[in-house]
Coordinates of C-alpha atoms and ligand atoms in Angstrom, one line a residue:
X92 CA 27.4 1.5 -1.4
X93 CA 27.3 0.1 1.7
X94 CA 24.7 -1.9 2.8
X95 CA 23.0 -0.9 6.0
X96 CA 20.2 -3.5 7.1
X97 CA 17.4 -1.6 8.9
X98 CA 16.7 -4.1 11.3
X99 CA 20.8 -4.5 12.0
X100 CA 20.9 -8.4 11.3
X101 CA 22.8 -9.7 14.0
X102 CA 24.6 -12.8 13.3
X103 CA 23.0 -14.8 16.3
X104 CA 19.5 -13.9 14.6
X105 CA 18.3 -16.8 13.1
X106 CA 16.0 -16.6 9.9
X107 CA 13.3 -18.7 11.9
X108 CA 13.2 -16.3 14.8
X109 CA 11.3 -13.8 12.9
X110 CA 8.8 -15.0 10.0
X111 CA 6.7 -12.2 8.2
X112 CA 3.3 -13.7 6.9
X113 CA 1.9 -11.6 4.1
X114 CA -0.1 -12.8 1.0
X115 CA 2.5 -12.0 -1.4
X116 CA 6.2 -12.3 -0.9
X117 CA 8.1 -9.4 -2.2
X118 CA 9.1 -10.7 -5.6
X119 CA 7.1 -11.4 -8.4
X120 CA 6.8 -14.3 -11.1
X121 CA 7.1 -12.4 -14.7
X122 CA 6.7 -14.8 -17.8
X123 CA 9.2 -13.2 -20.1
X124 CA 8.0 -12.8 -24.0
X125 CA 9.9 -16.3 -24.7
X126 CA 8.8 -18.2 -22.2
X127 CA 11.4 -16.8 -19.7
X128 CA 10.8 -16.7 -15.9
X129 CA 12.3 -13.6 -14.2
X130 CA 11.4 -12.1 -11.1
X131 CA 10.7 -8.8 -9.8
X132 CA 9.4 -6.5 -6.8
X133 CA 5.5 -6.4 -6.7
X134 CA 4.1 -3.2 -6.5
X135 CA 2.4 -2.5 -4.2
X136 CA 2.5 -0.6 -1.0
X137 CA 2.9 -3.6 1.7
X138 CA 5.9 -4.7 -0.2
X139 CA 7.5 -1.6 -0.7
X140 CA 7.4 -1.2 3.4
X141 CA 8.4 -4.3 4.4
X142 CA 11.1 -5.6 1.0
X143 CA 13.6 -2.4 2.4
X144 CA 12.8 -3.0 6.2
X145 CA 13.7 -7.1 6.2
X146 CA 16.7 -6.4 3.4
X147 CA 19.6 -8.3 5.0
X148 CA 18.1 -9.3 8.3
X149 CA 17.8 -13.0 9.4
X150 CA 13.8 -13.5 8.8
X151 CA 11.5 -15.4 7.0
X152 CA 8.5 -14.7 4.7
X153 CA 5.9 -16.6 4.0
X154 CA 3.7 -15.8 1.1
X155 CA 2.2 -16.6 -2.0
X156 CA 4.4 -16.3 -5.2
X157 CA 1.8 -15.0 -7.2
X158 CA 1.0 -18.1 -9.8
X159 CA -1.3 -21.0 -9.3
X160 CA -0.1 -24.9 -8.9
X161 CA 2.4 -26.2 -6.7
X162 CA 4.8 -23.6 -4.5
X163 CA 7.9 -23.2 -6.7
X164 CA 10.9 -23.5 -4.7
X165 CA 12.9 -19.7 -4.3
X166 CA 16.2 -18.9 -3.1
X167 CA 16.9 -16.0 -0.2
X168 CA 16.4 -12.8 -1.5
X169 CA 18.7 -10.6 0.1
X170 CA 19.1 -12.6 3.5
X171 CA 15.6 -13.4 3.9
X172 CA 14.0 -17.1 3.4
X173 CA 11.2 -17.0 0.9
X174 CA 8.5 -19.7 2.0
X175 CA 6.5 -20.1 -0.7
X176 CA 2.4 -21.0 0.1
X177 CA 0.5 -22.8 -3.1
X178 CA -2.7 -21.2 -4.1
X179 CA -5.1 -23.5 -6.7
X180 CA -6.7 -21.7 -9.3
X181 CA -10.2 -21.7 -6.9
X182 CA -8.3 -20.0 -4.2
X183 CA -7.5 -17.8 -6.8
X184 CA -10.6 -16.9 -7.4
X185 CA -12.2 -17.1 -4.4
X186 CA -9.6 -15.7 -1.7
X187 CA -7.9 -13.4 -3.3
X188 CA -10.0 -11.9 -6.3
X189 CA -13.1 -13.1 -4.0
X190 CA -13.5 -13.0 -0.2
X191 CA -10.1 -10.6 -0.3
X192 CA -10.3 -8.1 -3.0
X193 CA -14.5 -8.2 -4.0
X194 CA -15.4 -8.5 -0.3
X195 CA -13.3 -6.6 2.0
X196 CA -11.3 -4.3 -0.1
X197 CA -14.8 -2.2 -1.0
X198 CA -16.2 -2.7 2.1
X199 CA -13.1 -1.3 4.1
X200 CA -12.8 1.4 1.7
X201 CA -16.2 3.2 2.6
X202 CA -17.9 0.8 -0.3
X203 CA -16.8 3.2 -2.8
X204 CA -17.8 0.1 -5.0
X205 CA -20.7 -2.4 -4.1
X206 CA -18.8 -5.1 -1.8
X207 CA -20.4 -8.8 -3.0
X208 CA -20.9 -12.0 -0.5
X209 CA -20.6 -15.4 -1.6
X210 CA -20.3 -18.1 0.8
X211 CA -17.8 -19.9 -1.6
X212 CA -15.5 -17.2 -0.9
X213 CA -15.7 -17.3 2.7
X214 CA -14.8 -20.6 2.8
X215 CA -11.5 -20.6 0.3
X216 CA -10.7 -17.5 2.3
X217 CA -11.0 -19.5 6.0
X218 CA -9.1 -22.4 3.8
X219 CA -6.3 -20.4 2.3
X220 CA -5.9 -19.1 6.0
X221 CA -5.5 -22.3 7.4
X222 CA -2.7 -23.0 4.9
X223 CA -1.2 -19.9 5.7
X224 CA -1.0 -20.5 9.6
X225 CA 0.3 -24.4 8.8
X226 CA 3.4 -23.0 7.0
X227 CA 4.3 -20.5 9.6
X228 CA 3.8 -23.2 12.3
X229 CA 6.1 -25.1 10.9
X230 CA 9.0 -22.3 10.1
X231 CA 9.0 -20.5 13.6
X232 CA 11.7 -21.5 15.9
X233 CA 10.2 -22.0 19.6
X234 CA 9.1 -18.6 21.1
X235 CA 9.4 -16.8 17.4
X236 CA 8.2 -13.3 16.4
X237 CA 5.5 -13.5 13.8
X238 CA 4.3 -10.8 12.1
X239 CA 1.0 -10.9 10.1
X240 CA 0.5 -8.6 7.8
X241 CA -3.2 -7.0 6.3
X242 CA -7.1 -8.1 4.9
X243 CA -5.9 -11.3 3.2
X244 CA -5.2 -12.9 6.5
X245 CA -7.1 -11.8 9.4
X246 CA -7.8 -15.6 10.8
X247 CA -4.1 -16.3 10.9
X248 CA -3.5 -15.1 13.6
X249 CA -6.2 -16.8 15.6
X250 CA -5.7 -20.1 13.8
X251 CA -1.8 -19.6 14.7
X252 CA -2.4 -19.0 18.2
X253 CA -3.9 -22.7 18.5
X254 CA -1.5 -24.3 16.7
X255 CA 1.9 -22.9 18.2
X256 CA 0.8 -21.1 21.6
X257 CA 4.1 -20.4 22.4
X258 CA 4.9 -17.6 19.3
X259 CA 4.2 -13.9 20.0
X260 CA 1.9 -12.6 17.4
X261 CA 1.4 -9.1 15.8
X262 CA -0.9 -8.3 13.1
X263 CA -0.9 -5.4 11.0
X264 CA -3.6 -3.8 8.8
X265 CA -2.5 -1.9 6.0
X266 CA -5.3 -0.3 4.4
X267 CA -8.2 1.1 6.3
X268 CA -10.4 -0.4 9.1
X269 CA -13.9 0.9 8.5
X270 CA -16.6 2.5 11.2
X271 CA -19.3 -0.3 13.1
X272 CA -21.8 0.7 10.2
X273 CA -20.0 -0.6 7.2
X274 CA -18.0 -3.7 9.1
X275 CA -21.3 -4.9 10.1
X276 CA -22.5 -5.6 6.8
X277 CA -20.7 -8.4 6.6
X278 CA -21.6 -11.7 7.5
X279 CA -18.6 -13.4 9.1
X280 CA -17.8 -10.0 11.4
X281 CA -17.6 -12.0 14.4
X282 CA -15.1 -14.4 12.9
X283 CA -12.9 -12.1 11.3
X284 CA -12.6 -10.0 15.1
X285 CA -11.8 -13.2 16.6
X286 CA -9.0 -14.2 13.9
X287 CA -7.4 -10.7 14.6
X288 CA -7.7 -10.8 18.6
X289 CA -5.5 -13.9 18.1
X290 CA -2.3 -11.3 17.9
X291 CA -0.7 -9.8 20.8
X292 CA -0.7 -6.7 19.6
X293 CA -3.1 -5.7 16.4
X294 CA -1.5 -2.3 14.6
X295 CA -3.8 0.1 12.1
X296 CA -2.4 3.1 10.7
X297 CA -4.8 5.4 12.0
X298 CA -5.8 6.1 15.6
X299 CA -9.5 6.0 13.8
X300 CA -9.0 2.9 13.1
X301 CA -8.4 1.3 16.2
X302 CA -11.0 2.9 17.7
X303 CA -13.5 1.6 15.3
X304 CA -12.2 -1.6 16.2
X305 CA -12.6 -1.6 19.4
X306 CA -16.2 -0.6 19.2
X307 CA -16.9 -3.2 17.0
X308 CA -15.4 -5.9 19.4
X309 CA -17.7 -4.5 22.4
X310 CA -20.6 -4.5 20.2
X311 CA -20.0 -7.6 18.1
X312 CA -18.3 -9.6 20.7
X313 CA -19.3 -8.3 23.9
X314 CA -15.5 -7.9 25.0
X315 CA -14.6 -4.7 27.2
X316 CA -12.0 -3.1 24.9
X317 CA -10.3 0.7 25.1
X318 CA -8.6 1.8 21.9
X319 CA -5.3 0.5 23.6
X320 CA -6.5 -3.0 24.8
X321 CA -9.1 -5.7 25.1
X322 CA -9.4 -8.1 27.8
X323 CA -9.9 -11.6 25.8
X324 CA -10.6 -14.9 28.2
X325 CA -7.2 -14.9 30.0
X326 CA -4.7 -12.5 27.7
X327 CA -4.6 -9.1 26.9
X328 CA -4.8 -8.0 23.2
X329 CA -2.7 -4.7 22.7
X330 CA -4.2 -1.7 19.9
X331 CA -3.1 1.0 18.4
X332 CA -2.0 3.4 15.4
X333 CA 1.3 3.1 14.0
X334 CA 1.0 5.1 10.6
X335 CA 3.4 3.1 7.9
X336 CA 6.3 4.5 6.2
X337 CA 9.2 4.4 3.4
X338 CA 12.4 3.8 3.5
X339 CA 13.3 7.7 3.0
X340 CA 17.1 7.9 2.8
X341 CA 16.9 5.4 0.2
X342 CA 14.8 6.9 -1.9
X343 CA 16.6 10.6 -1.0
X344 CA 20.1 9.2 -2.0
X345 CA 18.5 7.5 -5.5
X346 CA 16.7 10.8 -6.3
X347 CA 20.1 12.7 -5.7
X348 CA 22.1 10.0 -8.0
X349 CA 23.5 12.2 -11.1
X350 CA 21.7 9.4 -13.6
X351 CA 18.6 10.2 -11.9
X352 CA 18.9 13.8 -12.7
X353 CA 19.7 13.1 -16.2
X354 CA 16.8 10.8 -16.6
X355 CA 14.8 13.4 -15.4
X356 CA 16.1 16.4 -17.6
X357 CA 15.2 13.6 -20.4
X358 CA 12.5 12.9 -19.4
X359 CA 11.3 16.5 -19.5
X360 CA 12.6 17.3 -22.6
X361 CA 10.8 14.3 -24.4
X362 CA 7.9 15.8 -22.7
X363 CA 8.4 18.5 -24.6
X364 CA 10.0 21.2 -22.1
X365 CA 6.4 22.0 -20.7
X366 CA 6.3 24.4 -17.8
X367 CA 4.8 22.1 -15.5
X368 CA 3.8 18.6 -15.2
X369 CA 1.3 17.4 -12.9
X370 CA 1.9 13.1 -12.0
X371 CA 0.2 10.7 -10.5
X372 CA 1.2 7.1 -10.0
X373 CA -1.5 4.4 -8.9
X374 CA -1.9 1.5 -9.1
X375 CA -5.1 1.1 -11.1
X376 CA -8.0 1.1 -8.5
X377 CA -11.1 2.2 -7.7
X378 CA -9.7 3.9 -4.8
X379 CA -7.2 6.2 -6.1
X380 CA -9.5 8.5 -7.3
X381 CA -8.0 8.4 -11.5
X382 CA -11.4 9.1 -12.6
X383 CA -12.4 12.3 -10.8
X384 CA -8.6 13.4 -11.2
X385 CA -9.4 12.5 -15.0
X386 CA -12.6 14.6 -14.9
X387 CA -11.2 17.9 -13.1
X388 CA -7.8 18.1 -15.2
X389 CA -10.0 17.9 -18.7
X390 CA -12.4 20.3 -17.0
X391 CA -9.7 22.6 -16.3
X392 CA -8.8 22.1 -19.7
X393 CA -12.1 22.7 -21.5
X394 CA -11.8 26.1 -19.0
X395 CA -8.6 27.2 -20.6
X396 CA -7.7 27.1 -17.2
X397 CA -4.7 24.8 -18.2
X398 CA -3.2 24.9 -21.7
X399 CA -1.8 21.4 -22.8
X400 CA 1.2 23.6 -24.2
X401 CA 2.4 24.5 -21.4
X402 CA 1.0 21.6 -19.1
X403 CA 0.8 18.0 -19.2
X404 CA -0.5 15.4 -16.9
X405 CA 1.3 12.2 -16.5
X406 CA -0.6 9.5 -15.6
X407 CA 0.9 6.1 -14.5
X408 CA -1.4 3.5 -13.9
X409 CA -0.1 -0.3 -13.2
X410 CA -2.9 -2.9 -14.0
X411 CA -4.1 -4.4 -10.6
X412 CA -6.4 -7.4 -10.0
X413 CA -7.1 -7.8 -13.3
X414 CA -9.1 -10.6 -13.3
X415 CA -11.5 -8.6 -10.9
X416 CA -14.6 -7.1 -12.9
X417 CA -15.0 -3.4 -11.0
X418 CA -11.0 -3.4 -11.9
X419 CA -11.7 -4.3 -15.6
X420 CA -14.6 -1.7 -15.9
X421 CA -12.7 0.6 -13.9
X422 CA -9.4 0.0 -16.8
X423 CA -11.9 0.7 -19.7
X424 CA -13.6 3.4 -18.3
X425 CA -9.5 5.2 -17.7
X426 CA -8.5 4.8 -21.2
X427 CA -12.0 5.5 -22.5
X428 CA -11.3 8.9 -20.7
X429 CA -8.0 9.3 -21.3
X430 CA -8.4 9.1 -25.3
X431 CA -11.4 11.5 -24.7
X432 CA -9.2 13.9 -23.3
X433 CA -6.4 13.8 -25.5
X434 CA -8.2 13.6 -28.9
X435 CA -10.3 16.4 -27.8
X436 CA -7.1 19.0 -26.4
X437 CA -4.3 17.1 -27.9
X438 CA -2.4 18.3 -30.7
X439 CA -0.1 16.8 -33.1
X440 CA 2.5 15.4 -30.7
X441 CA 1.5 17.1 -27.7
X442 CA -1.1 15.0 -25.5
X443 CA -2.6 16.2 -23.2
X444 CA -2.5 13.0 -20.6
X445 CA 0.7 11.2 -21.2
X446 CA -0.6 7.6 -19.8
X447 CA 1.9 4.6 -18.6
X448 CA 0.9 1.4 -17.9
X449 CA 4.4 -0.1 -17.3
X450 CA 5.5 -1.1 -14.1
X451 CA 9.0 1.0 -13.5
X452 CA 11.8 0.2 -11.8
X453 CA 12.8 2.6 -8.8
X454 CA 15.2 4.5 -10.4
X455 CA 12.5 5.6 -13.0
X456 CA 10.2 6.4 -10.6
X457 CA 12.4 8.8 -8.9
X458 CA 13.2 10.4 -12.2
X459 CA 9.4 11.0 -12.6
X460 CA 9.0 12.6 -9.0
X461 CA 11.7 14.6 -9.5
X462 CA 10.2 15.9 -12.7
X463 CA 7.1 16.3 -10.9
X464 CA 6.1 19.9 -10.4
X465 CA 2.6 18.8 -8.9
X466 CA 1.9 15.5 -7.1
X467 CA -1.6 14.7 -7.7
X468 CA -2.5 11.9 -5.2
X469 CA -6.4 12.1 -4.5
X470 CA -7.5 8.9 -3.3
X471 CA -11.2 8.6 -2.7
X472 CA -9.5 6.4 0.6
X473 CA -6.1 4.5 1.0
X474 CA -4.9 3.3 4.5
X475 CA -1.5 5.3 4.2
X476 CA -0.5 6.2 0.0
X477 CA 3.5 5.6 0.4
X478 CA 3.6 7.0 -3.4
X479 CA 2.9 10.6 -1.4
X480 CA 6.1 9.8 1.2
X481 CA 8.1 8.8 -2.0
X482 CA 7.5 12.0 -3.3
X483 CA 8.5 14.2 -0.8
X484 CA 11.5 11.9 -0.2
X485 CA 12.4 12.0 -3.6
X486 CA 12.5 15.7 -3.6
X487 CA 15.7 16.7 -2.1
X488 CA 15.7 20.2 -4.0
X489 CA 12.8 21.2 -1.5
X490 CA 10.5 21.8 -4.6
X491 CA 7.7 20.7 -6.1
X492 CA 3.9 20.5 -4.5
X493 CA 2.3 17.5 -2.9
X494 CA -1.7 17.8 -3.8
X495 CA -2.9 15.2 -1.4
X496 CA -6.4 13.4 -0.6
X497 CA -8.0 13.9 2.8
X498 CA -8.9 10.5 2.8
X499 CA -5.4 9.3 2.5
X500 CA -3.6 8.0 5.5
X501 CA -0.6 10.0 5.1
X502 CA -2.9 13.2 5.1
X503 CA -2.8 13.0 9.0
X504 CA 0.8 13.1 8.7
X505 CA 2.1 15.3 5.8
X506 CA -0.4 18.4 6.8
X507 CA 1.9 20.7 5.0
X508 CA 0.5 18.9 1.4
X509 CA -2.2 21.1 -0.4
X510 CA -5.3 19.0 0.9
X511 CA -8.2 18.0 -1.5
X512 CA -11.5 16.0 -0.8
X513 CA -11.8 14.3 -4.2
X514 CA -15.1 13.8 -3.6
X515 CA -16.1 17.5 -4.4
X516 CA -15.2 18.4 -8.3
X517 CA -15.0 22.0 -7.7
X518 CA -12.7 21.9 -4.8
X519 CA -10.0 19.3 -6.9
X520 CA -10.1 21.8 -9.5
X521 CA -9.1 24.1 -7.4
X522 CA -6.4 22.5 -5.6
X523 CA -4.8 21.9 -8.8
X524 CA -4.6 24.9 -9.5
X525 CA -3.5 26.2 -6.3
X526 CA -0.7 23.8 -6.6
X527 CA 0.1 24.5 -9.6
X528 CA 0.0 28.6 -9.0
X529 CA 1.8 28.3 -5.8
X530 CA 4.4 30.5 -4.6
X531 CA 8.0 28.6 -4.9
X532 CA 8.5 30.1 -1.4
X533 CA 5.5 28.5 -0.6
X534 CA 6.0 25.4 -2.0
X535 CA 9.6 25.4 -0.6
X536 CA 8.5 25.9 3.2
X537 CA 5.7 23.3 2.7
X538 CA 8.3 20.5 1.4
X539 CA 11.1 21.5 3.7
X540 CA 8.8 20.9 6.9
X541 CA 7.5 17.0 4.7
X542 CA 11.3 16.1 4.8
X543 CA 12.3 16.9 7.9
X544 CA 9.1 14.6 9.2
X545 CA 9.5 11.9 7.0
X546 CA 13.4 11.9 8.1
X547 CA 13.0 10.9 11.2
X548 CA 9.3 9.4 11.0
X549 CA 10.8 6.8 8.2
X550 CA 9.9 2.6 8.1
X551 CA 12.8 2.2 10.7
X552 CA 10.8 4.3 13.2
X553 CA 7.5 2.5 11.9
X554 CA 9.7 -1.1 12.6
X555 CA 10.6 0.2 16.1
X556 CA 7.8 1.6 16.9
X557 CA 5.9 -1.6 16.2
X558 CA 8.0 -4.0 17.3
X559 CA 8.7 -2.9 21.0
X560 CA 5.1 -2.6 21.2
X561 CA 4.9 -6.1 20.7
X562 CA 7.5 -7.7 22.2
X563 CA 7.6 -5.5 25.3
X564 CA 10.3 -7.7 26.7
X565 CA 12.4 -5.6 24.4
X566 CA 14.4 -9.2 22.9
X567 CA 14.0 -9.1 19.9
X568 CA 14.8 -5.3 19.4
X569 CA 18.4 -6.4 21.3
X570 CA 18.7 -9.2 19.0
X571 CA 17.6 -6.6 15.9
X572 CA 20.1 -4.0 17.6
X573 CA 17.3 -1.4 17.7
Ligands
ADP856 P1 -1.0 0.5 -2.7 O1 -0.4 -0.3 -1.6 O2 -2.5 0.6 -2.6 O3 -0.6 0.0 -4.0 P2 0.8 2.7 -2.1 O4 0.8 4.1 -2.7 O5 0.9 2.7 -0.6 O6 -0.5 2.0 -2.7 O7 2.0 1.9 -2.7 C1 2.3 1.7 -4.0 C2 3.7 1.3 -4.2 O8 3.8 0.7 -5.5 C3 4.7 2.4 -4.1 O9 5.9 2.0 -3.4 C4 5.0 2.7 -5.6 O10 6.3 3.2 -5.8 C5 4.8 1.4 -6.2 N1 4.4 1.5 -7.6 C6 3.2 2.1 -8.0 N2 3.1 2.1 -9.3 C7 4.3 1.5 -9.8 C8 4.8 1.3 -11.1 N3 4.2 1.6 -12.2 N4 6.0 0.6 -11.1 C9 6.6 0.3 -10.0 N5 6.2 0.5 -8.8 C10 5.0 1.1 -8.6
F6P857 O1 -2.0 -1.9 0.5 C1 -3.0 -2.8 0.2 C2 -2.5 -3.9 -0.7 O2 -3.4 -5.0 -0.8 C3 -1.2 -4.5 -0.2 O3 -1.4 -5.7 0.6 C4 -0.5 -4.8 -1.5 O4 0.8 -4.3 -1.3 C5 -1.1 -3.8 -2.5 O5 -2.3 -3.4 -2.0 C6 -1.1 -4.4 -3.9 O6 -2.2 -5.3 -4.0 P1 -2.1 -6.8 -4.6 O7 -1.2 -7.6 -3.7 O8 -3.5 -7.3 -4.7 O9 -1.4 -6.7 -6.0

């Protein structure tokens, strides 16, 4: 197949003149069984944006390579530079599973689980920052695009900005930004505003989002700000929404791939040949809503509302943060449930949940969609869900029913998905069922109208969209061939 880069490398583009800063880079350390090292795409939904977008196109990425010691050394990975940033086993703790994942993940996800301060953590996360704006000094080329990208690194831009004045700076936030009465819990507010007003342009996926934003900067940091731009000392700092995608054709063409449709009439089969199956795929996080998903399928079950005979659930949940303790309670409490459920309804090879733990590789998962007769995606809040947009990509036989979260960020976008609030038992009951009772025509109609949006709103658009936004001298879209 042939490849076509979606930012069109151009051979004058150099690999220093755009540098990506995000805390992972897009390939993962994985200590084989003897002793092995391979690597592999993180999961993830910043990586499975930006990995497709950069594919073949002059850049650079600065990251963390997801072990602790000195930065190993990595070759290009298709085109792109791989800067690799050391994290010790403190910064570990205290950045990423700390100030990162314990402070501001809960917090900017409506504190769906009790966010915790430690001063510690606030300073490994203003260190590990630091580090993070060194590096990318020291790759950019003179007058350089950098993009920053989400929660890990909101003083990098600011710290960047001292250091090499002459870069033009976008940051982008990829999960949530919360309202003024949950931001102003914590206690460095007014630092983290002033690390992201360091950017030229700072991006959210929701128009929401920016707004909130904006508030917060008038009331935290007395700046006049609109939801499209603040007035700091002698710049202007550009805002706005610009809702993430997927790489749609991609996952289309791999979905229409004859192996992928015999994986998937496998698949069924070894699921026994049920007449539906319901999937979810989440990482495993407090956010996605597994538990109350858990909780309304085996009520439906104890109903007789679903029979496991001709139903099954599969449930694939990728250990996250596992170091984390509301992600290790959160893991017991899943399989706790999920044997539950299938001792009590299961029957002599026919679970009720079939649960996966594995992390797949792409061709697998769009097998799964495919499979999928209901999408259960009922995150309690996610900035965007891409697993939704990969769905509905996948599905290029127009069937199949998306049952999608209100709180998700791609609700705002896919409005023809059966909507849920997950937070309301009764109501996810229902909209499983109403999913999985749907008309085909229905269903059809719904999907049809998902595609044609996601066709054209794809991660190019997102790129595009972004990118002239920031750099309104429109250079580097020439140099991209945008
Ligand atoms: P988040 O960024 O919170 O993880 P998203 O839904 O936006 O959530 O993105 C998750 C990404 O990770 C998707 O691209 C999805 O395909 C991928 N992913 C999730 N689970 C797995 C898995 N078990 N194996 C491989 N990739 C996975
Ligand atoms: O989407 C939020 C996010 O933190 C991304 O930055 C990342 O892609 C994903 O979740 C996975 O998280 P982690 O990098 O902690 O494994």
């Amino acid at each position: 197949m042939a490849v076509t880069p979606l930012l069109i490398g151009m051979p004058e583009m150099r690999q220093s003149s755009l540098v990506v800063v995000a805390n992972r880079l897009p390939i993962n350390d994985n200590v084989a069984l003897d002793g092995a090292c391979e690597w592999r795409r993180s999961p993830g939904g910043l990586v499975s944006a930006l990995h497709p977008l950069l594919r073949h196109t002059p850049a650079t990425w600065v990251g963390w390579a997801g072990g602790t010691g000195p930065a190993p050394t990595l070759p290009d990975v298709d085109g792109v530079r791989m800067h690799t940033v050391p994290l010790s086993s403190e910064d570990l703790r205290d950045h990423y599973e700390g100030f990162a994942n314990a402070t501001l993940w809960p917090i900017y996800h409506d504190a769906v689980e009790q966010p915790e301060h430690h001063r510690r953590w606030w300073d490994a996360y203003q260190r590990v920052n630091q580090r993070f704006a060194e590096a990318t000094a020291q790759v950019a080329e003179q007058g350089a695009v950098v993009w920053v990208q989400d929660y890990h690194l909101q003083l990098v831009p600011g710290l960047l900005r001292a250091l090499r004045p002459d870069l033009r700076i976008g940051f982008f936030l990829h999960v949530p930004f919360p309202p003024p009465e949950l931001f102003m819990q914590l206690p460095r507010r007014a630092e983290l505003l002033h690390g992201m007003l360091g950017a030229d342009l700072v991006g959210f996926q929701r128009a929401q989002a920016a707004h909130n934003f904006a508030q917060l900067v008038t009331k935290v940091l007395g700046l006049p700000a609109t939801d499209r731009r603040i007035a700091v000392e002698d710049r202007i700092v550009r805002i706005g929404a610009f809702p993430v995608s997927i790489d749609t054709a991609e996952m289309a063409a791999l979905a229409d791939r004859p192996e992928v449709a015999d994986r998937a009439r496998r698949l069924r089969h070894d699921l026994g040949s049920p007449e539906q199956v319901i999937l979810s795929v989440d990482r495993m996080d407090y956010t996605k809503g597994i538990e109350q998903r858990l909780k309304a399928y085996s009520e439906l079950l104890e109903g007789g509302h679903v029979k496991v005979r001709d139903t099954v659930l599969v449930q694939v949940a990728v250990p996250s943060r596992e170091r984390v303790g509301q992600y290790q309670i959160l893991r017991d409490r899943v399989e706790r449930e999920v044997g539950r459920i299938n001792g009590e309804f299961g029957r002599v090879g026919e679970p009720a949940i079939h649960y996966l733990t594995q992390p797949f590789d792409r061709t697998e998962l769009a097998a799964l969609y495919r499979i999928a007769d209901v999408m259960a995606v009922t995150p309690l809040r996610d900035g965007m869900n891409l697993v939704a947009k990969e769905y509905v990509a996948a599905r290029v036989d127009d069937a199949g029913a998306l049952l999608l979260s209100e709180f998700a960020g791609a609700a705002a976008e896919l409005s023809q998905a059966y909507l849920v609030n997950p937070h309301d038992l009764e109501g996810l009951k229902q909209g499983l069922l109403a999913a999985l009772r749907a008309e085909p025509a229905d269903v059809r109609a719904r999907m049809q109208a998902m595609r044609a949006y996601l066709r054209e709103h794809d991660i190019r658009a997102w790129a595009r969209s972004y990118l002239s936004t920031l750099d309104q001298s429109g250079l580097l879209l020439t140099r991209l061939g945008g």
